[in-house]
Tab-separated table of C-alpha atoms in Angstrom:
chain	number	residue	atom	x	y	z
A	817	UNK	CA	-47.092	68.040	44.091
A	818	UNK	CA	-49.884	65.595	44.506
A	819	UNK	CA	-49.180	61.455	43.924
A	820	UNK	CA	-51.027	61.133	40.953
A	821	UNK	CA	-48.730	64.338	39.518
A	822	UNK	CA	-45.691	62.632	40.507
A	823	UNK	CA	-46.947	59.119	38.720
A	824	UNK	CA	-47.671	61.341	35.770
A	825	UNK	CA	-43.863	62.708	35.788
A	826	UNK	CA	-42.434	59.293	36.093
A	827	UNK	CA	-40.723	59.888	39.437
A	828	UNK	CA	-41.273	56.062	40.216
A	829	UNK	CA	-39.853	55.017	37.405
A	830	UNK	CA	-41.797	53.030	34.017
A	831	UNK	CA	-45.206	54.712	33.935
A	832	UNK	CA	-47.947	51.910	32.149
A	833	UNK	CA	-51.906	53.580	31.224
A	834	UNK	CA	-54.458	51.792	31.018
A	835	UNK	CA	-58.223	51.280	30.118
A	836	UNK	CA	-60.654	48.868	31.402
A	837	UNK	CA	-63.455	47.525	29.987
A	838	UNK	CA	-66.152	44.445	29.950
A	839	UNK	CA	-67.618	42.332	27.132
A	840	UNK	CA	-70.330	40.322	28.915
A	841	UNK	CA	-68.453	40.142	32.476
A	842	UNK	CA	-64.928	39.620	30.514
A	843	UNK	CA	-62.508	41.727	30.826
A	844	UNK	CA	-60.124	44.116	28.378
A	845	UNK	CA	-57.224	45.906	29.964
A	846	UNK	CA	-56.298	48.472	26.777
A	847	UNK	CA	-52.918	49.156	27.210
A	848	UNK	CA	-52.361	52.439	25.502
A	849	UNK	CA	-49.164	54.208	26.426
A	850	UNK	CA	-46.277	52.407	28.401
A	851	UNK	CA	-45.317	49.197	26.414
A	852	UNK	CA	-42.027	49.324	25.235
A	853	UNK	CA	-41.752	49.952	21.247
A	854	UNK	CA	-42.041	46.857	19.125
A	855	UNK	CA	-40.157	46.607	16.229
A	856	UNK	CA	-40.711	44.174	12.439
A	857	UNK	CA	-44.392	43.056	11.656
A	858	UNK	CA	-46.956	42.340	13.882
A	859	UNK	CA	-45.970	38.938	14.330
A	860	UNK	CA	-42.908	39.591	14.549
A	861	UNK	CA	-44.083	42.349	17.488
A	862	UNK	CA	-45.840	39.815	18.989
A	863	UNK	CA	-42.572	37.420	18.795
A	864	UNK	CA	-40.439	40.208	20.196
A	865	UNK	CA	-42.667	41.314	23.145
A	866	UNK	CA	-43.156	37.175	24.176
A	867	UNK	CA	-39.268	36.883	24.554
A	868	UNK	CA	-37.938	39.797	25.214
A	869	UNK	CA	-40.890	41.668	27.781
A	870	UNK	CA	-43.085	39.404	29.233
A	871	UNK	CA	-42.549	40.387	32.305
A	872	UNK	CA	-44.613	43.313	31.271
A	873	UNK	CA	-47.529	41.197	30.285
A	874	UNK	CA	-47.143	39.264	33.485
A	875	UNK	CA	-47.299	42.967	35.598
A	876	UNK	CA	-49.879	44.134	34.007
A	877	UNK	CA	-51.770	40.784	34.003
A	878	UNK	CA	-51.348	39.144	36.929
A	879	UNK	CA	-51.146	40.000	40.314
A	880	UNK	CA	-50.993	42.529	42.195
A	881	UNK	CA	-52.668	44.361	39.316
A	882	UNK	CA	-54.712	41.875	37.828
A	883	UNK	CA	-55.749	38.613	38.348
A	884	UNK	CA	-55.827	35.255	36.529
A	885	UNK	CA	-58.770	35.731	34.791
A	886	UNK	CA	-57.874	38.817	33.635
A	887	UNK	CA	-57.303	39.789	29.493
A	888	UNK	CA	-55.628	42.746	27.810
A	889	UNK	CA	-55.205	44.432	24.101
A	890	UNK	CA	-51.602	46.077	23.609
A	891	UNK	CA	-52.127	49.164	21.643
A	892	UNK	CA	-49.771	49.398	18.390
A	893	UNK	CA	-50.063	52.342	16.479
A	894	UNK	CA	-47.773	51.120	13.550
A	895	UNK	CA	-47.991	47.737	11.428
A	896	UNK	CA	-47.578	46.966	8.063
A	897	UNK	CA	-51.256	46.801	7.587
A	898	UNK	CA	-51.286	50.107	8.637
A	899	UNK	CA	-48.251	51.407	6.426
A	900	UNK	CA	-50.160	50.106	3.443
A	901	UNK	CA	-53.047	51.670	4.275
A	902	UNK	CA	-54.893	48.848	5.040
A	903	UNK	CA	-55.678	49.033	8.830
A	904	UNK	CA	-55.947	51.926	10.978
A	905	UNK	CA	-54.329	50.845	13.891
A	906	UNK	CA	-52.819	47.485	15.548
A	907	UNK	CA	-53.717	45.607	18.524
A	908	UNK	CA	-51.692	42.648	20.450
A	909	UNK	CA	-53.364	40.238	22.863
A	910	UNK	CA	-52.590	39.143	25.925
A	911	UNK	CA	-54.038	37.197	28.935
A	912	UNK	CA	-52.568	34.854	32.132
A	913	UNK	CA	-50.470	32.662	29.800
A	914	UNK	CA	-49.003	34.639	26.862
A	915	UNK	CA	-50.458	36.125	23.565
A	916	UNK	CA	-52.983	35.212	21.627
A	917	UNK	CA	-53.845	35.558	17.650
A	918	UNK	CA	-57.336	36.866	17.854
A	919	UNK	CA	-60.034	38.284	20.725
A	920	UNK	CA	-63.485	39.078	19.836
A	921	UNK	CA	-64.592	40.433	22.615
A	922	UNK	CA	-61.853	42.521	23.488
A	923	UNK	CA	-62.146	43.508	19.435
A	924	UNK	CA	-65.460	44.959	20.629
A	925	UNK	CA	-63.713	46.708	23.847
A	926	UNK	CA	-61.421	48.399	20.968
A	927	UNK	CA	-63.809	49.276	18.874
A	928	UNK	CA	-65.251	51.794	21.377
A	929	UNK	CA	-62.084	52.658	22.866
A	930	UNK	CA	-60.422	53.896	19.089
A	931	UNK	CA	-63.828	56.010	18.608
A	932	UNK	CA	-63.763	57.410	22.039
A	933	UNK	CA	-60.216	58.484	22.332
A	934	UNK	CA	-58.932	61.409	20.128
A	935	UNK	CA	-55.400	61.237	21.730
A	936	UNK	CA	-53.497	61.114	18.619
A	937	UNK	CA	-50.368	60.084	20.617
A	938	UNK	CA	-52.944	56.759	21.458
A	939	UNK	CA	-54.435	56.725	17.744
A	940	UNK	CA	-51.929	58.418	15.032
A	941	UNK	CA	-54.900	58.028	12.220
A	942	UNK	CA	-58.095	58.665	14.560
A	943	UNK	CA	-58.927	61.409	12.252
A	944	UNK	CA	-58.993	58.797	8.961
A	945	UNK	CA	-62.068	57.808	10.802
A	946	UNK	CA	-64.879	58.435	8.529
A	947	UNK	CA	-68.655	58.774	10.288
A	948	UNK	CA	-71.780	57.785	8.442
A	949	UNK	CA	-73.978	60.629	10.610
A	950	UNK	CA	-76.888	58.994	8.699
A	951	UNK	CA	-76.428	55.396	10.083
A	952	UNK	CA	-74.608	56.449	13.324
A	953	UNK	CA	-72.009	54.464	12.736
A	954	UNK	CA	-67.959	54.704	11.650
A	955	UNK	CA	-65.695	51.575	10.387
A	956	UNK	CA	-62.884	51.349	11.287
A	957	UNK	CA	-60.023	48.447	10.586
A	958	UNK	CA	-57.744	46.397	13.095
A	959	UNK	CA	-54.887	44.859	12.302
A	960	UNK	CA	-55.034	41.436	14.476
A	961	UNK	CA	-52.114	39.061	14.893
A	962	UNK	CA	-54.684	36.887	12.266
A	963	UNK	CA	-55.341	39.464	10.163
A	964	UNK	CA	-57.557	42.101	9.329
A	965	UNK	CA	-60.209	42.451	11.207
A	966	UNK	CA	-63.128	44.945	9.703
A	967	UNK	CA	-65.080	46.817	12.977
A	968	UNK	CA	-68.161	48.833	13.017
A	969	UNK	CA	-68.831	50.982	15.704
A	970	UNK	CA	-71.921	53.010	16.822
A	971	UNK	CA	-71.992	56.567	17.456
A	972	UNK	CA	-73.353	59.485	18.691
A	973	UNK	CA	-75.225	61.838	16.561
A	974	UNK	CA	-72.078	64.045	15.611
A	975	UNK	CA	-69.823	60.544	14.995
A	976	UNK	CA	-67.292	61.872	17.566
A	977	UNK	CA	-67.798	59.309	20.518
A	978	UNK	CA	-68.972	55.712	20.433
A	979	UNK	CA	-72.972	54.857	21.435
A	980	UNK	CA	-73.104	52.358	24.485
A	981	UNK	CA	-77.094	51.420	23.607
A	982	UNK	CA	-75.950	49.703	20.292
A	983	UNK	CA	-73.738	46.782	19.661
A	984	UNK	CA	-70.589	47.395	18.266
A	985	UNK	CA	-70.133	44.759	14.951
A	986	UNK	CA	-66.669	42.587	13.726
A	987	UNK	CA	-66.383	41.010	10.782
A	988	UNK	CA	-63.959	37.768	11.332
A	989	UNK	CA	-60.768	36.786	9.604
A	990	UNK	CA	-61.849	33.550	7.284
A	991	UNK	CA	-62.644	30.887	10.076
A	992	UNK	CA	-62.815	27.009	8.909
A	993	UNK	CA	-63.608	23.956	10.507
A	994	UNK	CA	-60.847	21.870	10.474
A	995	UNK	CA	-61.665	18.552	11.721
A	996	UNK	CA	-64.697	17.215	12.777
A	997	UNK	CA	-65.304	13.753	15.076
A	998	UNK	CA	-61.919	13.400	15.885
A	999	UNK	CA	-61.997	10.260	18.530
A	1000	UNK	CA	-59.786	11.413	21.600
A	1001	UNK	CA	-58.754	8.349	24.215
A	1002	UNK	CA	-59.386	9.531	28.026
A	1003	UNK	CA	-56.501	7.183	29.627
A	1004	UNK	CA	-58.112	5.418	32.919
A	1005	UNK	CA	-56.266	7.310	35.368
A	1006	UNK	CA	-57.134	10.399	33.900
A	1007	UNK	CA	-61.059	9.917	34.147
A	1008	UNK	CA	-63.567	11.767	35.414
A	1009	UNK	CA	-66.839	10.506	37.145
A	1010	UNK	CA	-69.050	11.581	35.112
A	1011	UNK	CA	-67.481	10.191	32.124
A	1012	UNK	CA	-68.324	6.687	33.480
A	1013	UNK	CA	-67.347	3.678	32.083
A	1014	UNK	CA	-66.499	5.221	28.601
A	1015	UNK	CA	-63.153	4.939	27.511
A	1016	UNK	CA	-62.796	8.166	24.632
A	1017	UNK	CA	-65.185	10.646	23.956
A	1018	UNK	CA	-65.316	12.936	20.652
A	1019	UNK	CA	-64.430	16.556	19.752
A	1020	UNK	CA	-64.417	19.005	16.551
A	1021	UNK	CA	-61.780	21.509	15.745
A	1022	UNK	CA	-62.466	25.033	14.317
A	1023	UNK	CA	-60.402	28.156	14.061
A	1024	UNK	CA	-62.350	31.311	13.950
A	1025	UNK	CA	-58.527	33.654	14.601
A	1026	UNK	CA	-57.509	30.960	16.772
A	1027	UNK	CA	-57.826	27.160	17.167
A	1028	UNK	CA	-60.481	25.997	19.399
A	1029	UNK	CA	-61.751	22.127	20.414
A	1030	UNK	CA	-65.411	22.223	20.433
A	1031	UNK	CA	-67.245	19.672	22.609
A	1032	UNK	CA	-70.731	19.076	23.755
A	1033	UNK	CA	-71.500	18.712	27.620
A	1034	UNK	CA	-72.902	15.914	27.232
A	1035	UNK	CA	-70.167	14.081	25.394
A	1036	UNK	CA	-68.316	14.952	28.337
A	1037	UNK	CA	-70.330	12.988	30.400
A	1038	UNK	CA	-72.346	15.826	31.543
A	1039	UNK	CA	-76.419	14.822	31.484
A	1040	UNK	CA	-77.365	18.426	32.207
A	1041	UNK	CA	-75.298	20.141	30.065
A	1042	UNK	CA	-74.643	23.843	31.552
A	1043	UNK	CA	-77.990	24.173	33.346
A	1044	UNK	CA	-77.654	24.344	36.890
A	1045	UNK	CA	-73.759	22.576	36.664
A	1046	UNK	CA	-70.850	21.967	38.705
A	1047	UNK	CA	-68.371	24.180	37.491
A	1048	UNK	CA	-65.579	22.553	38.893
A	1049	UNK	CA	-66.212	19.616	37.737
A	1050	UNK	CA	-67.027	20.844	34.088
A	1051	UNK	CA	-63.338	22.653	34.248
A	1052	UNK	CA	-61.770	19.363	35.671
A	1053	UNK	CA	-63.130	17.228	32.465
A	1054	UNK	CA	-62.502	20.393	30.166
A	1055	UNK	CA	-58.828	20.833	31.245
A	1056	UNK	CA	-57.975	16.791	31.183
A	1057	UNK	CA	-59.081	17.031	27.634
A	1058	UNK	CA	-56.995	19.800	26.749
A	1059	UNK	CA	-54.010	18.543	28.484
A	1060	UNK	CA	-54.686	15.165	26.149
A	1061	UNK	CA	-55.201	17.304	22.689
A	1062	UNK	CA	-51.965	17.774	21.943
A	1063	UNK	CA	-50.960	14.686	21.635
A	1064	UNK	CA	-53.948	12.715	19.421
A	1065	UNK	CA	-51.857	12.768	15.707
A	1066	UNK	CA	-55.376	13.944	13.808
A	1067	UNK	CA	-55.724	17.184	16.358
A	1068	UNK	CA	-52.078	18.581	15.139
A	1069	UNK	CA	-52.995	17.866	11.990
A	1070	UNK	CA	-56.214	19.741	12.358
A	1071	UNK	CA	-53.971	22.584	14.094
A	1072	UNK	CA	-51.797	23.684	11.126
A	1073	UNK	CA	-52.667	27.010	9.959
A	1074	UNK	CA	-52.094	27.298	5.671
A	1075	UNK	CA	-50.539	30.727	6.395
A	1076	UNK	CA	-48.378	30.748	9.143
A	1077	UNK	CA	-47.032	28.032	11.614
A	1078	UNK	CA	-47.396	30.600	14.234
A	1079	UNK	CA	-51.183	30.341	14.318
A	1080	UNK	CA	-51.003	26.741	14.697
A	1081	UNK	CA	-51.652	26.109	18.391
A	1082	UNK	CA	-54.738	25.089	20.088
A	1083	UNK	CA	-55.870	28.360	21.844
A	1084	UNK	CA	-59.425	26.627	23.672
A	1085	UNK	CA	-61.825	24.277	24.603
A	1086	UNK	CA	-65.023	24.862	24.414
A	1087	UNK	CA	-68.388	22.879	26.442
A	1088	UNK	CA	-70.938	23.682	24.179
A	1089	UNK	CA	-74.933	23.152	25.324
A	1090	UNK	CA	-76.771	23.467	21.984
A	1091	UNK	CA	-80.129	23.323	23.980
A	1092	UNK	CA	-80.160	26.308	26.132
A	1093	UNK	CA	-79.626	30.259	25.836
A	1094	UNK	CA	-80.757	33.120	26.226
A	1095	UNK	CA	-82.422	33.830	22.336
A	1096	UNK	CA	-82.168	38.056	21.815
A	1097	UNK	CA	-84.776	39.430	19.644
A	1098	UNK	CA	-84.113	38.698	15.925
A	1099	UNK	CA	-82.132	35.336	16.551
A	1100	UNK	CA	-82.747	32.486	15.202
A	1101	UNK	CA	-81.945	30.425	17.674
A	1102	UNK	CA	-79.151	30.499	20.634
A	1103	UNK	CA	-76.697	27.969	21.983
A	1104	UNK	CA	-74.247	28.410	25.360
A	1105	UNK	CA	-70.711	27.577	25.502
A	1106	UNK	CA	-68.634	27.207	28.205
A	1107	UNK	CA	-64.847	28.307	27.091
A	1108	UNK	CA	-61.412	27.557	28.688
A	1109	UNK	CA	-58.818	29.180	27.332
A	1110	UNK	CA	-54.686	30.355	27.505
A	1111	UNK	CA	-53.897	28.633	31.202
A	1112	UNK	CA	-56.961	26.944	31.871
A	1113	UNK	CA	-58.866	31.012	32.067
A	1114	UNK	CA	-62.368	30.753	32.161
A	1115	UNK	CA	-64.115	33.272	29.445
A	1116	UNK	CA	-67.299	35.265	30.605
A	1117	UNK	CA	-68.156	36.527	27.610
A	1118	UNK	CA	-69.466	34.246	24.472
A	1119	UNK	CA	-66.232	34.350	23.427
A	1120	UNK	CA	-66.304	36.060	20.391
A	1121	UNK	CA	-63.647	34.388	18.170
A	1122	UNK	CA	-65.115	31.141	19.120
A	1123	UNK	CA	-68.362	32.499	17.929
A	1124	UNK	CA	-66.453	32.825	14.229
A	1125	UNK	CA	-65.135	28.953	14.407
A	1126	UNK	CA	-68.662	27.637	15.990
A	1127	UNK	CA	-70.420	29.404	12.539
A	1128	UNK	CA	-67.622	27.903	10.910
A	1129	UNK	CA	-68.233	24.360	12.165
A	1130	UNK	CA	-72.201	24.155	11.941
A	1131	UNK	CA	-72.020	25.630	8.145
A	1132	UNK	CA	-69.813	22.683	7.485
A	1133	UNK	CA	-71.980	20.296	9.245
A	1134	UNK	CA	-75.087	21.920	6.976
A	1135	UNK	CA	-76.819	23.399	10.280
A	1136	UNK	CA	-75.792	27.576	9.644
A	1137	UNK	CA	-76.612	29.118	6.336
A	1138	UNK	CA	-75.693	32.536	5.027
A	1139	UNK	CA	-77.472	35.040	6.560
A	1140	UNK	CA	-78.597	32.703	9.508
A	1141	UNK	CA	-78.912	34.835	13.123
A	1142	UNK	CA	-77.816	32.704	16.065
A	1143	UNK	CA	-77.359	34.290	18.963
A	1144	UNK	CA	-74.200	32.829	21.769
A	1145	UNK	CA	-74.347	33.094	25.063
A	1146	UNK	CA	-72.089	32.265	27.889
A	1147	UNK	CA	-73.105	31.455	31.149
A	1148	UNK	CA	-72.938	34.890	32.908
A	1149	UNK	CA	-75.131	36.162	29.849
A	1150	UNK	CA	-77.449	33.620	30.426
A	1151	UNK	CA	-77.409	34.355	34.198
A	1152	UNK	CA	-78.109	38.251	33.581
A	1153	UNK	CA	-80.258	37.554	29.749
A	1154	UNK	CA	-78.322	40.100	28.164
A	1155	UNK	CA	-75.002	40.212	26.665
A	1156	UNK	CA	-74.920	37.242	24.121
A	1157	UNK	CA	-73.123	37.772	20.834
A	1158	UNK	CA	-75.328	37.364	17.803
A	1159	UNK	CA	-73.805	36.275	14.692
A	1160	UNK	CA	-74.123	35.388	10.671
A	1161	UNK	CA	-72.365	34.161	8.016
A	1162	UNK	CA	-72.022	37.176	5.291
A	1163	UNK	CA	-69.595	35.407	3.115
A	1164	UNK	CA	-68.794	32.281	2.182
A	1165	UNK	CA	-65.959	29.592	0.188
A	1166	UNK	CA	-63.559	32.045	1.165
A	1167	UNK	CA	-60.019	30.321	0.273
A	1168	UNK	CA	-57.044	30.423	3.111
A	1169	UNK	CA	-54.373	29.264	1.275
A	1170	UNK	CA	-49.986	29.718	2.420
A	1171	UNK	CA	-47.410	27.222	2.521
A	1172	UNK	CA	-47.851	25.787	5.737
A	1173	UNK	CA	-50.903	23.179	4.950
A	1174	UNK	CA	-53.396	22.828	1.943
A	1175	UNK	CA	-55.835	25.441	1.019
A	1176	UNK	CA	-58.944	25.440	3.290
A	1177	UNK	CA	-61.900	27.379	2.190
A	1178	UNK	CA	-63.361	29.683	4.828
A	1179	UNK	CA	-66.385	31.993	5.897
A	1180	UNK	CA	-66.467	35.082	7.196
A	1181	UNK	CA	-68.483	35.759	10.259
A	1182	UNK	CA	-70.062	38.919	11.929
A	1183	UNK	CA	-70.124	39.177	15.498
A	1184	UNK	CA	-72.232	41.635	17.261
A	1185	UNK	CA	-71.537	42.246	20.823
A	1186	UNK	CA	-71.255	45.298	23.681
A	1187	UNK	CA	-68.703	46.578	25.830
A	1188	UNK	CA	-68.804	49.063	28.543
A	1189	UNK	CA	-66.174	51.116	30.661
A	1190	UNK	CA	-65.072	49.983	33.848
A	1191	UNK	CA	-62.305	52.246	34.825
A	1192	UNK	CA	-58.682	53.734	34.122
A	1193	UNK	CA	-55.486	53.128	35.872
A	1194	UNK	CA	-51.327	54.752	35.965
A	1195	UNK	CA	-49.825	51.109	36.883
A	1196	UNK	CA	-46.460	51.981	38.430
A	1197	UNK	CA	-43.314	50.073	39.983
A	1198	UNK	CA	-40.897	51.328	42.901
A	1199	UNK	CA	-37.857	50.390	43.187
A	1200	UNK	CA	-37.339	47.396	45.662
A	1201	UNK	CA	-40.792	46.065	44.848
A	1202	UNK	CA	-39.725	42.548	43.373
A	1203	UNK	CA	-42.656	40.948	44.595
A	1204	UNK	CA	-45.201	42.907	41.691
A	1205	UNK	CA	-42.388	43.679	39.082
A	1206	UNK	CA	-43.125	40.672	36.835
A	1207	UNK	CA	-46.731	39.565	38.604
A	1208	UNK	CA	-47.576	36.686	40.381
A	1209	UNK	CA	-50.293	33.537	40.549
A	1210	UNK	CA	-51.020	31.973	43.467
A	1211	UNK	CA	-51.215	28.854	42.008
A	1212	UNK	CA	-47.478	29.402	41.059
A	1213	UNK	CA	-46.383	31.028	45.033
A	1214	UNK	CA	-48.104	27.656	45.907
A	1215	UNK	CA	-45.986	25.058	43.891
């Protein structure tokens, strides 16, 4: 019996499977058999595997398996989005720090993944897909941690695997902006040099499936913007500001979610360039953001949920209509001019309305993007081996 045999027949104990993929650089570790079973609603999955197994997410995450950059989507084949019918499948998400609400680009990882795989173990209802062999395409519906999340994905001629050459489409949960010009004080000490002799700078707040503070490069003190930057210093400024977010009274306010105080958390920020990027065919016009998400984790794609809450924002500020084409780029799409996200408004004064804050009226987004396969991996742990059985950082071994 070979090694990868005895990994198969569990001889070194909890056996974890995995798929990688990359949305614009960024990566998506699916995790498709392995996690322990989650039990309630999705939140309440996501609640459950935060305090009772996240020393699974740090394993898989982290090092010596990952890295601190690195991103995954938790597989979960039963919600009640699913038991009504409504979605096909559930996903969790996951990255350095913990679990997010909502992942675009990773959404567009999925998308191929759930066509691709016709493991029914992996995907109980693959066969509810339903391909349209005249447009090459099949929809297919995730439930999110946000919601539901409505995915198109390109096929092959027979509709039985997913088409690379095409980008696969999402169509956001509602995203609003939720507070715009909100004056943040940068204490002195705090500071840094390229800031100068200003005192407070100003940021917007938008939530396209997760809160993010949107803030120009400029108003950061950064003349260039993100051509030809320092990107240390950028991530200096960018993660002062988000240490300082939490505490300005008109950001929490701007953080409260109508439907659920568990979506209430700033997830980002994001150093936006409005004057550069890379403009696809068929755009309108481009943009490049910089994003730092989760524990300061720098985002290589366009970010694609952040792509929901910057449409959002500029159709509040009267810059994005309905049906408007911008295309979002990040700075490894600009670096290789391909991979930015295009997106459009498709539907608008959308109300999100719950008992946790007032009513906010929301649009819905589509996000096109592509994803490609990287690899697959049996993640295993021996016995003895406390050194990778929860993960590591260095930046943690070093405190």
């Amino acid at each position: 019996m070979d090694l990868v045999q005895q990994f198969e027949q569990s001889s070194y104990g909890e056996i974890i499977k995995c798929i990688d993929m990359h949305t614009t650089g960024e990566p998506t570790r699916i995790i498709y058999s392995g996690f322990p079973l989650l039990e309630g609603t999705l939140l309440q999955k996501r609640d459950q595997a935060k305090n009772q197994y996240d020393n699974i997410r740090k394993r898989i995450m982290l090092e010596p398996r990952g890295h601190y950059d690195m991103y995954g989507a938790i597989i979960i084949p039963e919600t009640e989005l699913v038991q009504s019918g409504d979605a096909h499948i559930g996903t969790l998400f996951t990255h350095n720090e913990g679990f997010s609400t909502m992942c675009g680009h990773a959404t567009i990882a999925l998308g191929r993944f759930l066509v691709d795989t016709h493991d029914l173990t992996v995907f109980p209802r693959r066969n509810e897909l339903k391909p349209d062999l005249v447009a090459r395409e099949v929809k297919l519906n995730i439930h999110a941690p946000c919601g539901l999340v409505r995915v198109v994905v390109p096929t092959s001629k027979d509709g039985q695997k997913s088409d690379p050459s095409r980008p696969v489409t999402f169509f956001s949960t509602p995203a609003y902006c939720a507070g715009t010009n909100i004056e943040v004080p940068i204490p002195e000490k705090l500071r840094w040099p390229e800031l100068g002799d200003r005192s407070s700078l100003r940021v917007d707040i938008s939530y396209g499936g997760a809160y993010y503070a949107l803030v120009d490069a400029r108003e950061l003190g950064f003349s260039g913007g993100l051509r030809n930057f320092e990107l240390e210093s950028i991530v200096t400024a960018a993660k002062t500001l988000k240490s300082l977010l939490p505490s300005i009274p008109e950001v929490s306010k701007a953080l409260q979610h109508p439907e659920d105080k568990r979506l209430s958390f700033l997830y980002s920020v994001m150093v936006v360039d409005h004057e550069i990027g890379f403009k696809p065919d068929g755009a309108d016009g481009s943009e490049t953001g910089l994003c730092l998400f989760a524990e300061n984790q720098i985002d290589r794609s366009p970010t694609g949920s952040c792509v929901a809450a910057r449409m959002a924002l500029a159709h509040a500020k009267n810059l994005r209509g309905e049906g408007q084409t911008w295309a979002y780029n990040s700075v490894v799409s600009n670096h290789f001019n391909t991979g930015a996200f295009t997106a459009a408004i498709v539907n608008e004064d959308i109300p999100i309305e719950g008992e946790n804050n007032d009513t906010q009226m929301g649009v819905v987004v589509r996000v096109e993007g592509k994803a490609y396969y990287t690899g697959s991996m049996t993640f295993i742990v021996e016995n003895g081996d406390g050194t990778s059985e929860s993960g590591f950082t260095m930046q943690a071994c070093a405190k």
